[in-house]
Amino acid sequence: MDGLKRVIRTPLGVAALTMLVVVLGLAILAPWLLGAKAATIDTNNLLALPSSAHWVGTDSLGRDLLARTLVATRLSVVLALSATLVSVTLGLILGSAPALLGHRLGRLVTAIVNILVAFPGLLLCLFFAVIFGVGQVGAVFAIGLAGAPTFARLCHTLVAGVEERDYVAAARIAGGSRASVLVRHILPNIAEPMVVQATIGAGSCLLTFSGLSFLGLGVQQPAFDWGRLMNEGLNRIYLNPLAALAPGLFVIMAGLAFNLTGEAIARIFNVETSGSWLASGVVPSQPGVTASAHGIARSDKTVLSVNNLTVDFPGVTPVRGLSFDLHQGEALGIVGESGAGKTLTGLAIAQLIEPPGVVGGDVVFLGETLRSDGGEEQRKLLGTSMALVFQDPLSSFNPVRRVGEQLAEVSRVHQGMTRKVAWKRAVDRLRAVRISDPERRAEQHPHEFSGGMRQRAMIGMGLMASPTLLIADEPTTALDVTVQKQVLDLLDSIRTSEQVALILISHDLTLVGERCERIIVMYAGRVVEDLSADALPVAQHPYTRLLMEAVPTLATDLDQPLAVIPGAQPEPSIEITGCAFAPRCPLADDICRTSSPTLAPVASASGRTRNKRGLDITVQTTRMLLRLNLGGKSTPVHTGRVACWHANEPLPETSQLDDTSPSLPASTESTHDVDETVVTP
Amino acid sequence: MTTLPETSLGQEFLSAGARGWLRFALRRSGQLLVSLWVLVTASFAMIHLIPGDPVRAALGITASQELVETTRAQWGLNDPLPLQYWHFLQGVLTGHLGTSITSRLPVADVISTRLAATAELALAAFVLAVVIAVPIGVAVAVRTRRGRGRALDLGFAGTSIVLGTIPDFLVGVTLVSVFSVGLHWLPVGGRTGMSSAILPVVSLALGPAAVLARIVRVEMLSVLETDYVRTARAKRLSAARIYLGHALPNAVTASLTLGGLMLSGMVAGTVLVESVFAWPGLGSTIVSSILVKDYPMVQGVVLVYGCGVLLINTICDVALAILDPRSTVVR
Amino acid sequence: MSRLTFENVTVRFGALTAVNDVSLDVPDGMVVGLVGESGSGKTTLARAGVGLTPMQVGRVLLDGVPIPKRGSAGRVQMVFQDPYSSLDPRMRVGDAIAEALPTPIARADRDDHIAHLLDLVNLNPAIGLDYPARLSGGQRQRVAIARALAAQPAVLIADEITSALDVSIQGSILNLIRRLQTELGLTMLFVSHNLAVVRYVAQRMAVMRDGIIVEEGPTAEILEHPHDPYTKELLAAIPGSHLPPKT
């Protein structure tokens, strides 16, 4: 079993399983080996204190307490497991009933379970103990029934979670009955968490059982379990504390054995789901590509200067060697697919990468070199001059605090405003981002806002002070098209009226081309092209060009298949030599696969001797221009940088590029649950 | 549950606020009433679910047939079931819960003299657990974030699992043997002033504190990874403001749901701890009553315990609604 | 002949009317695009079409015959938005496809069928032995399409099938849809929020807003001469609809 192997590999797992084996071993062996000793009555040794003959002493009939404690393992464990079995069985039935019974009846079952689950197990247990009467069989059912609601609730939650998955819907469409869907699709997918819970449940059943026996409500004489032994020992705690504590120790050990085993299994699942801090895909380490010189004309006021920016996480370098300058009021777009490193780039510029992430290179903002451990002064500078807008406006606001309060906080902390003045400013800023009735809105919580309104409020938060740079990371991806337009228009107007520089991070090349002056195209953590938006039609990197043709627009030729970029961005675990795009590139040759191209000004790229087909390029360019409805304009000029051995060479016809070989390495879009790449011949 | 495909959240909740609260209050009261009804009905049904004759069981085989008949009449067991139910409901509403078989005292009187002791114990233990658990949970979360502090992480996990596993009565027994029997610092049992409360409260609080600390840590860790904490960092707030002002309220809110369950678990835990320390509360009463089959007494105490649990759950939900207005919105 | 008709369909969730008296015709062999923003009710209508969401009023007809309440038993198939949710992680790809086959068939035939279907969606048939975890998003979406085709459906409903995919993958799925449509003559309801995508695959389209279809007709006609103000607003909001970029 693969799961067992992984449990053994953790220290917690080893400890847990060892204890479990000891407990189960005792349960099997002790009654055989020590059963006689535990039952031997010795009238000469009544109520003896611990001695070398009787380590824990003897009871009122002179029986050895250690032997009795060891022998009691079997009954304690068997009773606990029986109670667990009752709980789990009932819980599974009640918990999966809603999936079988359909809406009305299902909801009734759920409601009953929800009421029962509110009562603590011990209380339910006492209730059932009254009904079933005192004794071990009654206690098994009492504890089993008392535990059932918790299991039912858990099972129901898990079932409901799986039921929402589309594969269940697909199975229903295919004509599967409720029962067959439950058995084929739902139960297998909740098995693991149920096993964990049952293991932990066995632990708590054992503890509860010892409690009941301790109270005298569980196992009755002459039978004995640990709880019963403790009950008998408590009366003599002054004379022989060990008589009560020794069985107690075994209770704890057995309880721990079950609980820890459950924990250990659960932890293994957790390990796989955690690691979310590496939000974006990551790529393997390789020396960064430096290119500080570039051909973009500078205006006077540089707001931000980024030089050879890298982001490192242990073992991976998701951003490698990014350099650019940004001027007052300028809009720069950073474009790439998910996992290209664009989000991390934004966070790195804003000094928001947290350990174990490490930012390398220089970021100079308004003349200050930023540092990740920057002091009070840098905090103030960034707090007032750099604003950030994130992708999901709902999760980006603190759900439990009023919107106005969250805006006002900026001015209170960084500008020393009083609560009242800061609130007024917040209302004013909400008005500035065109939120109607801002006084009332400021009093509301984020969940009372609509999506577009939230994003505007987030922009308003950035405007509390007087920002010179606004970094917007996919600010409209979570929004509808019409709302997206409003938000982008708002960003445009802020940029022009307040001369705020903008970094717009997006996966949408068309959108960025429309809203920005300059575009940086990222692929697998590298900059592959840096060009002015005007020059998009004459983009030189095959990736940029294919990306433009792969996404349908309202001008796409309906008679042609869309361009296809086969495969996907390389997995972080794959070491890349040469150009990262080579495996997907129709122009790739041996040079591309062996040596990494540097980001160089376009002029030198087009002067390379490789590029002999000048005529083809012009034809290609013209066709692109026509396709993009730019007919009336003069041919744009590419004055940026590109990293490609075959920059601007003509691409094969798109029809030859259909994705007939789906066997390329799995993409970063699938990093959530893909450990290995699909390798098919 | 119906899936609501692509509902525009914003538009739907625009007019939330007061209406949301009203709806929440109505829903929650409805839920409370149903739960109360279930509780009352269950405690009524309890006697009838006992196999055989509960009166004979309660009085023992030696009791005369005459006495059994009188008691039957006294308990109203000869009436038709609906009438019995009606009388029971009346009794519950007017505070008449019958008479104890053993002590011959009205059940309501016994409960009222013992309720305070139990409430005191549970409340003190809850406060202690929270005071211990929240700071520890938060501190450990901050220090073990993103794979830092491996040793602390392991130590904390081990300690809290072990402490959380030890049942409260065992903690009690251990504490008694050390501090009362061994060191003679504190009384063994009874309720004789502050010093006698220390051991029961600690026994009751220790396990839940460990569990709560783990919950707080987990919630805090997940809150620290949320987008709004990133926003707070992007606002360049101080670490104290980020942790205490933005993260902690959310972590506590998230812990509250489980914390509420834990508190009601503590109320039930008094049953065992009171037995260890001979604490004169409801817990020791119910155990002794079950053992001697004093059913009217058991019925009464179960009702009171149940009401206590429901009260705690309601308070928790209201607190949650105040702290996090989203929770008033029906999903 | 296979033609899907929604007749006066109304779907309510409590107080919310998600779909309000909608009638829509998906003619034989044609792709009809259904466009709308989140909350417009387009996904609800699609789910009602396969019987996943109960309707309060109205009915769905297949070739003029009402589809029974318990669903179409495979005659109308659906492909979902999220490829990570639409395949059972515990089931081999081939088994998932086999489950959708209309009648149980012999082992050898079964494997041939699966191989053929995988080939049809440009996947290597060897993938049938893999679990979904080993597949990329684009590959999963192809498997989901193959599974839907396995049922030999009269009509296919595609619900936002490219919106969870990376832009570079999206194109190949759209190419596949177009190829399948011409090769197999599929009748399809293609739900999407993206007008440009709908334009590329659908001959006719309907625009939905607040549970109502505001405009319906041939795609080219609507895009060129939108009548409804909302359609106009949608068109104007699409990035790239007012190139060239500003400076």
JSON list of C-alpha atoms in Angstrom, two decimals, chain A residues 534-629:
[
{"chain": "A", "resi": 534, "resn": "ASP", "atom": "CA", "xyz": [1.82, 49.90, -31.48]},
{"chain": "A", "resi": 535, "resn": "ALA", "atom": "CA", "xyz": [4.35, 47.35, -32.55]},
{"chain": "A", "resi": 536, "resn": "LEU", "atom": "CA", "xyz": [2.18, 44.34, -31.60]},
{"chain": "A", "resi": 537, "resn": "PRO", "atom": "CA", "xyz": [1.29, 43.67, -35.24]},
{"chain": "A", "resi": 538, "resn": "VAL", "atom": "CA", "xyz": [4.98, 43.40, -36.00]},
{"chain": "A", "resi": 539, "resn": "ALA", "atom": "CA", "xyz": [5.86, 41.44, -32.89]},
{"chain": "A", "resi": 540, "resn": "GLN", "atom": "CA", "xyz": [8.92, 39.32, -33.52]},
{"chain": "A", "resi": 541, "resn": "HIS", "atom": "CA", "xyz": [8.85, 36.50, -31.01]},
{"chain": "A", "resi": 542, "resn": "PRO", "atom": "CA", "xyz": [6.98, 33.42, -32.26]},
{"chain": "A", "resi": 543, "resn": "TYR", "atom": "CA", "xyz": [5.27, 33.10, -28.87]},
{"chain": "A", "resi": 544, "resn": "THR", "atom": "CA", "xyz": [3.86, 36.61, -29.02]},
{"chain": "A", "resi": 545, "resn": "ARG", "atom": "CA", "xyz": [2.78, 36.14, -32.59]},
{"chain": "A", "resi": 546, "resn": "LEU", "atom": "CA", "xyz": [1.14, 32.76, -31.98]},
{"chain": "A", "resi": 547, "resn": "LEU", "atom": "CA", "xyz": [-0.56, 34.06, -28.86]},
{"chain": "A", "resi": 548, "resn": "MET", "atom": "CA", "xyz": [-2.19, 36.79, -30.92]},
{"chain": "A", "resi": 549, "resn": "GLU", "atom": "CA", "xyz": [-3.42, 34.32, -33.49]},
{"chain": "A", "resi": 550, "resn": "ALA", "atom": "CA", "xyz": [-4.54, 31.70, -30.98]},
{"chain": "A", "resi": 551, "resn": "VAL", "atom": "CA", "xyz": [-7.08, 33.93, -29.30]},
{"chain": "A", "resi": 552, "resn": "PRO", "atom": "CA", "xyz": [-10.15, 34.62, -31.38]},
{"chain": "A", "resi": 553, "resn": "THR", "atom": "CA", "xyz": [-11.20, 38.25, -31.66]},
{"chain": "A", "resi": 554, "resn": "LEU", "atom": "CA", "xyz": [-14.09, 39.83, -33.47]},
{"chain": "A", "resi": 555, "resn": "ALA", "atom": "CA", "xyz": [-11.78, 40.15, -36.47]},
{"chain": "A", "resi": 556, "resn": "THR", "atom": "CA", "xyz": [-10.57, 36.54, -36.62]},
{"chain": "A", "resi": 557, "resn": "ASP", "atom": "CA", "xyz": [-10.81, 34.87, -40.02]},
{"chain": "A", "resi": 558, "resn": "LEU", "atom": "CA", "xyz": [-13.63, 32.34, -39.72]},
{"chain": "A", "resi": 559, "resn": "ASP", "atom": "CA", "xyz": [-12.32, 30.21, -42.56]},
{"chain": "A", "resi": 560, "resn": "GLN", "atom": "CA", "xyz": [-9.00, 29.46, -40.87]},
{"chain": "A", "resi": 561, "resn": "PRO", "atom": "CA", "xyz": [-8.33, 27.29, -37.86]},
{"chain": "A", "resi": 562, "resn": "LEU", "atom": "CA", "xyz": [-6.95, 29.18, -34.90]},
{"chain": "A", "resi": 563, "resn": "ALA", "atom": "CA", "xyz": [-3.25, 29.07, -34.31]},
{"chain": "A", "resi": 564, "resn": "VAL", "atom": "CA", "xyz": [-2.33, 26.39, -31.84]},
{"chain": "A", "resi": 565, "resn": "ILE", "atom": "CA", "xyz": [0.59, 26.35, -29.48]},
{"chain": "A", "resi": 566, "resn": "PRO", "atom": "CA", "xyz": [0.98, 22.65, -28.82]},
{"chain": "A", "resi": 567, "resn": "GLY", "atom": "CA", "xyz": [1.83, 21.41, -25.36]},
{"chain": "A", "resi": 568, "resn": "ALA", "atom": "CA", "xyz": [2.09, 23.81, -22.48]},
{"chain": "A", "resi": 569, "resn": "GLN", "atom": "CA", "xyz": [4.47, 25.89, -20.47]},
{"chain": "A", "resi": 570, "resn": "PRO", "atom": "CA", "xyz": [7.27, 23.76, -18.97]},
{"chain": "A", "resi": 571, "resn": "GLU", "atom": "CA", "xyz": [6.80, 22.24, -15.54]},
{"chain": "A", "resi": 572, "resn": "PRO", "atom": "CA", "xyz": [8.83, 23.84, -12.76]},
{"chain": "A", "resi": 573, "resn": "SER", "atom": "CA", "xyz": [10.59, 20.54, -12.18]},
{"chain": "A", "resi": 574, "resn": "ILE", "atom": "CA", "xyz": [11.94, 20.31, -15.69]},
{"chain": "A", "resi": 575, "resn": "GLU", "atom": "CA", "xyz": [15.42, 21.68, -16.25]},
{"chain": "A", "resi": 576, "resn": "ILE", "atom": "CA", "xyz": [15.52, 23.77, -19.41]},
{"chain": "A", "resi": 577, "resn": "THR", "atom": "CA", "xyz": [18.53, 24.16, -21.60]},
{"chain": "A", "resi": 578, "resn": "GLY", "atom": "CA", "xyz": [18.18, 26.57, -24.43]},
{"chain": "A", "resi": 579, "resn": "CYS", "atom": "CA", "xyz": [15.05, 28.54, -25.18]},
{"chain": "A", "resi": 580, "resn": "ALA", "atom": "CA", "xyz": [12.17, 27.76, -22.82]},
{"chain": "A", "resi": 581, "resn": "PHE", "atom": "CA", "xyz": [9.69, 28.04, -25.66]},
{"chain": "A", "resi": 582, "resn": "ALA", "atom": "CA", "xyz": [11.58, 25.73, -28.01]},
{"chain": "A", "resi": 583, "resn": "PRO", "atom": "CA", "xyz": [9.52, 22.57, -27.30]},
{"chain": "A", "resi": 584, "resn": "ARG", "atom": "CA", "xyz": [6.38, 24.36, -28.48]},
{"chain": "A", "resi": 585, "resn": "CYS", "atom": "CA", "xyz": [7.89, 26.53, -31.16]},
{"chain": "A", "resi": 586, "resn": "PRO", "atom": "CA", "xyz": [7.40, 25.73, -34.87]},
{"chain": "A", "resi": 587, "resn": "LEU", "atom": "CA", "xyz": [10.66, 27.52, -35.67]},
{"chain": "A", "resi": 588, "resn": "ALA", "atom": "CA", "xyz": [12.81, 25.74, -33.11]},
{"chain": "A", "resi": 589, "resn": "ASP", "atom": "CA", "xyz": [16.02, 24.12, -34.24]},
{"chain": "A", "resi": 590, "resn": "ASP", "atom": "CA", "xyz": [19.15, 22.78, -32.60]},
{"chain": "A", "resi": 591, "resn": "ILE", "atom": "CA", "xyz": [20.44, 26.18, -31.51]},
{"chain": "A", "resi": 592, "resn": "CYS", "atom": "CA", "xyz": [17.16, 26.91, -29.77]},
{"chain": "A", "resi": 593, "resn": "ARG", "atom": "CA", "xyz": [17.29, 23.65, -27.88]},
{"chain": "A", "resi": 594, "resn": "THR", "atom": "CA", "xyz": [20.86, 24.01, -26.75]},
{"chain": "A", "resi": 595, "resn": "SER", "atom": "CA", "xyz": [21.49, 27.66, -26.11]},
{"chain": "A", "resi": 596, "resn": "SER", "atom": "CA", "xyz": [19.37, 30.26, -24.45]},
{"chain": "A", "resi": 597, "resn": "PRO", "atom": "CA", "xyz": [18.74, 33.46, -26.47]},
{"chain": "A", "resi": 598, "resn": "THR", "atom": "CA", "xyz": [19.37, 36.78, -24.75]},
{"chain": "A", "resi": 599, "resn": "LEU", "atom": "CA", "xyz": [16.95, 39.67, -24.69]},
{"chain": "A", "resi": 600, "resn": "ALA", "atom": "CA", "xyz": [18.45, 42.05, -27.21]},
{"chain": "A", "resi": 601, "resn": "PRO", "atom": "CA", "xyz": [17.29, 45.18, -29.02]},
{"chain": "A", "resi": 602, "resn": "VAL", "atom": "CA", "xyz": [15.36, 44.29, -32.14]},
{"chain": "A", "resi": 603, "resn": "ALA", "atom": "CA", "xyz": [17.66, 46.12, -34.50]},
{"chain": "A", "resi": 604, "resn": "SER", "atom": "CA", "xyz": [20.47, 43.66, -33.90]},
{"chain": "A", "resi": 605, "resn": "ALA", "atom": "CA", "xyz": [18.11, 40.73, -34.06]},
{"chain": "A", "resi": 606, "resn": "SER", "atom": "CA", "xyz": [16.88, 41.57, -37.54]},
{"chain": "A", "resi": 607, "resn": "GLY", "atom": "CA", "xyz": [20.45, 42.15, -38.68]},
{"chain": "A", "resi": 608, "resn": "ARG", "atom": "CA", "xyz": [21.41, 38.57, -38.05]},
{"chain": "A", "resi": 609, "resn": "THR", "atom": "CA", "xyz": [22.55, 36.61, -41.02]},
{"chain": "A", "resi": 610, "resn": "ARG", "atom": "CA", "xyz": [20.06, 33.85, -40.33]},
{"chain": "A", "resi": 611, "resn": "ASN", "atom": "CA", "xyz": [17.30, 36.13, -41.36]},
{"chain": "A", "resi": 612, "resn": "LYS", "atom": "CA", "xyz": [17.46, 35.94, -45.12]},
{"chain": "A", "resi": 613, "resn": "ARG", "atom": "CA", "xyz": [13.83, 36.00, -46.02]},
{"chain": "A", "resi": 614, "resn": "GLY", "atom": "CA", "xyz": [13.18, 39.68, -45.87]},
{"chain": "A", "resi": 615, "resn": "LEU", "atom": "CA", "xyz": [10.42, 39.59, -48.42]},
{"chain": "A", "resi": 616, "resn": "ASP", "atom": "CA", "xyz": [8.50, 36.95, -46.54]},
{"chain": "A", "resi": 617, "resn": "ILE", "atom": "CA", "xyz": [8.56, 39.06, -43.45]},
{"chain": "A", "resi": 618, "resn": "THR", "atom": "CA", "xyz": [7.02, 42.01, -45.20]},
{"chain": "A", "resi": 619, "resn": "VAL", "atom": "CA", "xyz": [4.29, 39.86, -46.66]},
{"chain": "A", "resi": 620, "resn": "GLN", "atom": "CA", "xyz": [3.62, 38.30, -43.31]},
{"chain": "A", "resi": 621, "resn": "THR", "atom": "CA", "xyz": [3.55, 41.66, -41.59]},
{"chain": "A", "resi": 622, "resn": "THR", "atom": "CA", "xyz": [1.16, 43.15, -44.07]},
{"chain": "A", "resi": 623, "resn": "ARG", "atom": "CA", "xyz": [-1.20, 40.25, -43.72]},
{"chain": "A", "resi": 624, "resn": "MET", "atom": "CA", "xyz": [-1.19, 40.62, -39.97]},
{"chain": "A", "resi": 625, "resn": "LEU", "atom": "CA", "xyz": [-1.87, 44.29, -40.28]},
{"chain": "A", "resi": 626, "resn": "LEU", "atom": "CA", "xyz": [-4.86, 43.69, -42.48]},
{"chain": "A", "resi": 627, "resn": "ARG", "atom": "CA", "xyz": [-6.13, 41.08, -40.12]},
{"chain": "A", "resi": 628, "resn": "LEU", "atom": "CA", "xyz": [-5.96, 43.52, -37.24]},
{"chain": "A", "resi": 629, "resn": "ASN", "atom": "CA", "xyz": [-7.86, 46.20, -39.09]}
]
